Amino acid sequence: MTDKRKVRKAVFPVAGLGTRFLPATKSVPKEMLTVVDKPIIQYVVDEALEAGIEHFVFVTGRNKHVIEDYFDIHFELQQTLRERSKKAEMTILAEQLPKAGTVSFTRQQEPLGLGHAVWCAREIVGNEPFALLLPDMIMRGEPGCMRGMIDLYAQSGGNIIAVEECAPDQAHKYGIVGVGETVGDGFRITSMVEKPARGTAPSNFFINGRYILQPEIFSILEDQERGAGNEIQLTDAMLKLLKSQDFAGYVFRGETYDCGAKDGFILANVAFALERDDIRPHVEAQFKALVQGLK
Ligand code: G1P
């Protein structure tokens, strides 16, 4: 029977070194770089919250303490804001703080790949389905990507992978899925390949970094050998699970900003700034002038 148990927990692999953003990421984790005035990780946690996730599991690494601090109370700051009657700022902090006991941290001690990072969360997740959100990607959509996936999961159960279409010459950068018959609002996934060689991708639907997975993935990851890039790949383990469980593809139709890359990060900043009533009137004309000046 296809497993449809409630998805309560979400895993966020945040152990990456962020080498594409050096020197900034020498001392600041890439997940803490700001898009307008919130760190990237906050957007991703908000997406999970909107989807009804109750427990947040961070797989961290060395030099990531500030992520733990960020999700904790800052007594001194709160005290100072209170003394100065900074009510709006106090509300921002109160809204951002997760409920006590709903956040867990574990460490990936070695950078062995995404599959290994997910496996590091096995004891905290336990024997239940879970969401996985790669924090490089910020998604903007109504509903949010994970919300839409949870809705599809309610129909189909099993495992869900969010996908989007890419230009064929970009497929070698991603995990790519093979497309089968329609399932609810999605489609059955027939195959998967991580970073296919040019011209060999089974489709142009790439895995965008959002997953709902059944816990059987952990025992497969336990023995998973290294794959593309000499890393333990989640996609390879999912391909093995596909032999015994169903995977559905959820086509996300909102916007995705790959904040692991400089262009995506800059675009996210511009897009979210233009959505804000307190910022848009001050920057819109300058943005236009900057772009026109380039012509
Ligand atoms: C990872 C996944 C890949 C997915 C991508 C999305 O790759 O392994 O399947 O398409 O995230 O960003 P990475 O970006 O870590 O190389």
Coordinates of C-alpha atoms in Angstrom, one line a residue, residues 148-266:
G148 CA 1.6 22.2 -3.6
M149 CA 3.7 19.0 -3.1
I150 CA 1.9 18.2 0.2
D151 CA -1.5 18.6 -1.7
L152 CA -0.3 16.2 -4.4
Y153 CA 1.0 13.8 -1.7
A154 CA -2.5 13.8 -0.2
Q155 CA -3.8 12.3 -3.5
S156 CA -0.9 10.1 -4.5
G157 CA 1.1 9.3 -1.3
G158 CA 4.5 7.7 -1.9
N159 CA 7.5 10.0 -2.8
I160 CA 7.2 13.3 -4.5
I161 CA 9.9 15.3 -6.3
A162 CA 9.3 18.9 -7.5
V163 CA 10.5 19.5 -11.0
E164 CA 10.7 22.4 -13.5
E165 CA 11.6 22.6 -17.1
C166 CA 15.0 23.7 -18.2
A167 CA 16.7 24.4 -21.5
P168 CA 18.1 21.1 -22.9
D169 CA 21.7 22.5 -22.8
Q170 CA 21.3 23.1 -19.0
A171 CA 20.2 19.6 -18.1
H172 CA 23.8 18.4 -17.3
K173 CA 23.8 20.7 -14.2
Y174 CA 20.9 19.0 -12.4
G175 CA 19.1 15.7 -11.5
I176 CA 16.7 14.9 -14.4
V177 CA 13.6 12.7 -14.2
G178 CA 11.9 10.5 -16.8
V179 CA 8.2 11.4 -17.3
G180 CA 5.4 8.8 -17.2
E181 CA 1.6 8.9 -17.0
T182 CA -0.4 11.6 -15.2
V183 CA -1.0 11.2 -11.5
G184 CA -3.4 13.8 -9.9
D185 CA -1.8 17.2 -10.7
G186 CA 1.6 15.6 -11.4
F187 CA 3.1 12.7 -13.3
R188 CA 4.7 9.3 -12.5
I189 CA 8.5 9.4 -12.5
T190 CA 9.9 6.5 -14.5
S191 CA 13.7 7.1 -14.1
M192 CA 16.2 9.6 -12.7
V193 CA 19.8 10.5 -13.5
E194 CA 22.1 12.9 -11.7
K195 CA 24.0 15.4 -13.9
P196 CA 23.4 13.5 -17.2
A197 CA 26.1 13.8 -19.9
R198 CA 25.1 16.2 -22.5
G199 CA 22.5 14.8 -24.9
T200 CA 21.5 11.9 -22.7
A201 CA 18.9 13.4 -20.4
P202 CA 15.6 11.5 -20.3
S203 CA 13.6 14.8 -20.4
N204 CA 14.1 18.5 -19.6
F205 CA 12.4 18.2 -16.2
F206 CA 15.0 19.0 -13.6
I207 CA 14.8 18.3 -9.8
N208 CA 14.5 21.7 -8.3
G209 CA 15.5 20.9 -4.7
R210 CA 12.2 20.0 -3.0
Y211 CA 11.3 16.4 -2.1
I212 CA 8.9 14.4 0.0
L213 CA 10.5 11.1 0.8
Q214 CA 9.6 7.8 2.6
P215 CA 11.9 6.7 5.3
E216 CA 13.1 3.6 3.4
I217 CA 15.5 6.0 1.6
F218 CA 17.7 6.0 4.7
S219 CA 18.6 2.3 4.5
I220 CA 19.5 2.7 0.9
L221 CA 21.6 5.7 1.6
E222 CA 23.4 3.7 4.3
D223 CA 25.1 1.6 1.5
Q224 CA 25.0 4.1 -1.3
E225 CA 28.3 4.4 -3.2
R226 CA 29.7 7.6 -4.6
G227 CA 28.3 8.8 -7.9
A228 CA 28.5 12.0 -10.0
G229 CA 31.2 14.4 -8.7
N230 CA 32.5 11.5 -6.5
E231 CA 29.8 12.3 -4.0
I232 CA 27.1 10.2 -2.4
Q233 CA 24.1 11.3 -4.5
L234 CA 20.5 11.4 -3.3
T235 CA 19.3 10.9 -6.9
D236 CA 21.1 7.5 -7.1
A237 CA 19.5 6.3 -3.9
M238 CA 16.0 7.5 -5.1
L239 CA 16.5 5.6 -8.3
K240 CA 17.0 2.4 -6.2
L241 CA 13.9 3.2 -4.2
L242 CA 11.9 3.7 -7.4
K243 CA 12.2 -0.1 -7.9
S244 CA 9.9 -0.7 -4.9
Q245 CA 8.0 2.6 -4.3
D246 CA 6.1 5.2 -6.4
F247 CA 7.6 8.6 -7.2
A248 CA 5.4 11.4 -8.6
G249 CA 6.7 14.6 -10.2
Y250 CA 5.1 17.9 -9.1
V251 CA 5.6 20.6 -11.7
F252 CA 6.2 23.8 -9.8
R253 CA 4.9 26.8 -11.8
G254 CA 6.1 29.7 -9.7
E255 CA 9.5 31.4 -9.8
T256 CA 12.7 29.8 -8.5
Y257 CA 15.8 31.7 -7.6
D258 CA 19.0 29.6 -7.4
C259 CA 20.7 31.5 -4.6
G260 CA 23.6 29.1 -4.8
A261 CA 24.7 31.1 -7.9
K262 CA 25.5 34.8 -8.0
D263 CA 23.0 35.7 -10.7
G264 CA 20.1 33.9 -9.0
F265 CA 21.0 35.6 -5.7
I266 CA 21.0 39.1 -7.2

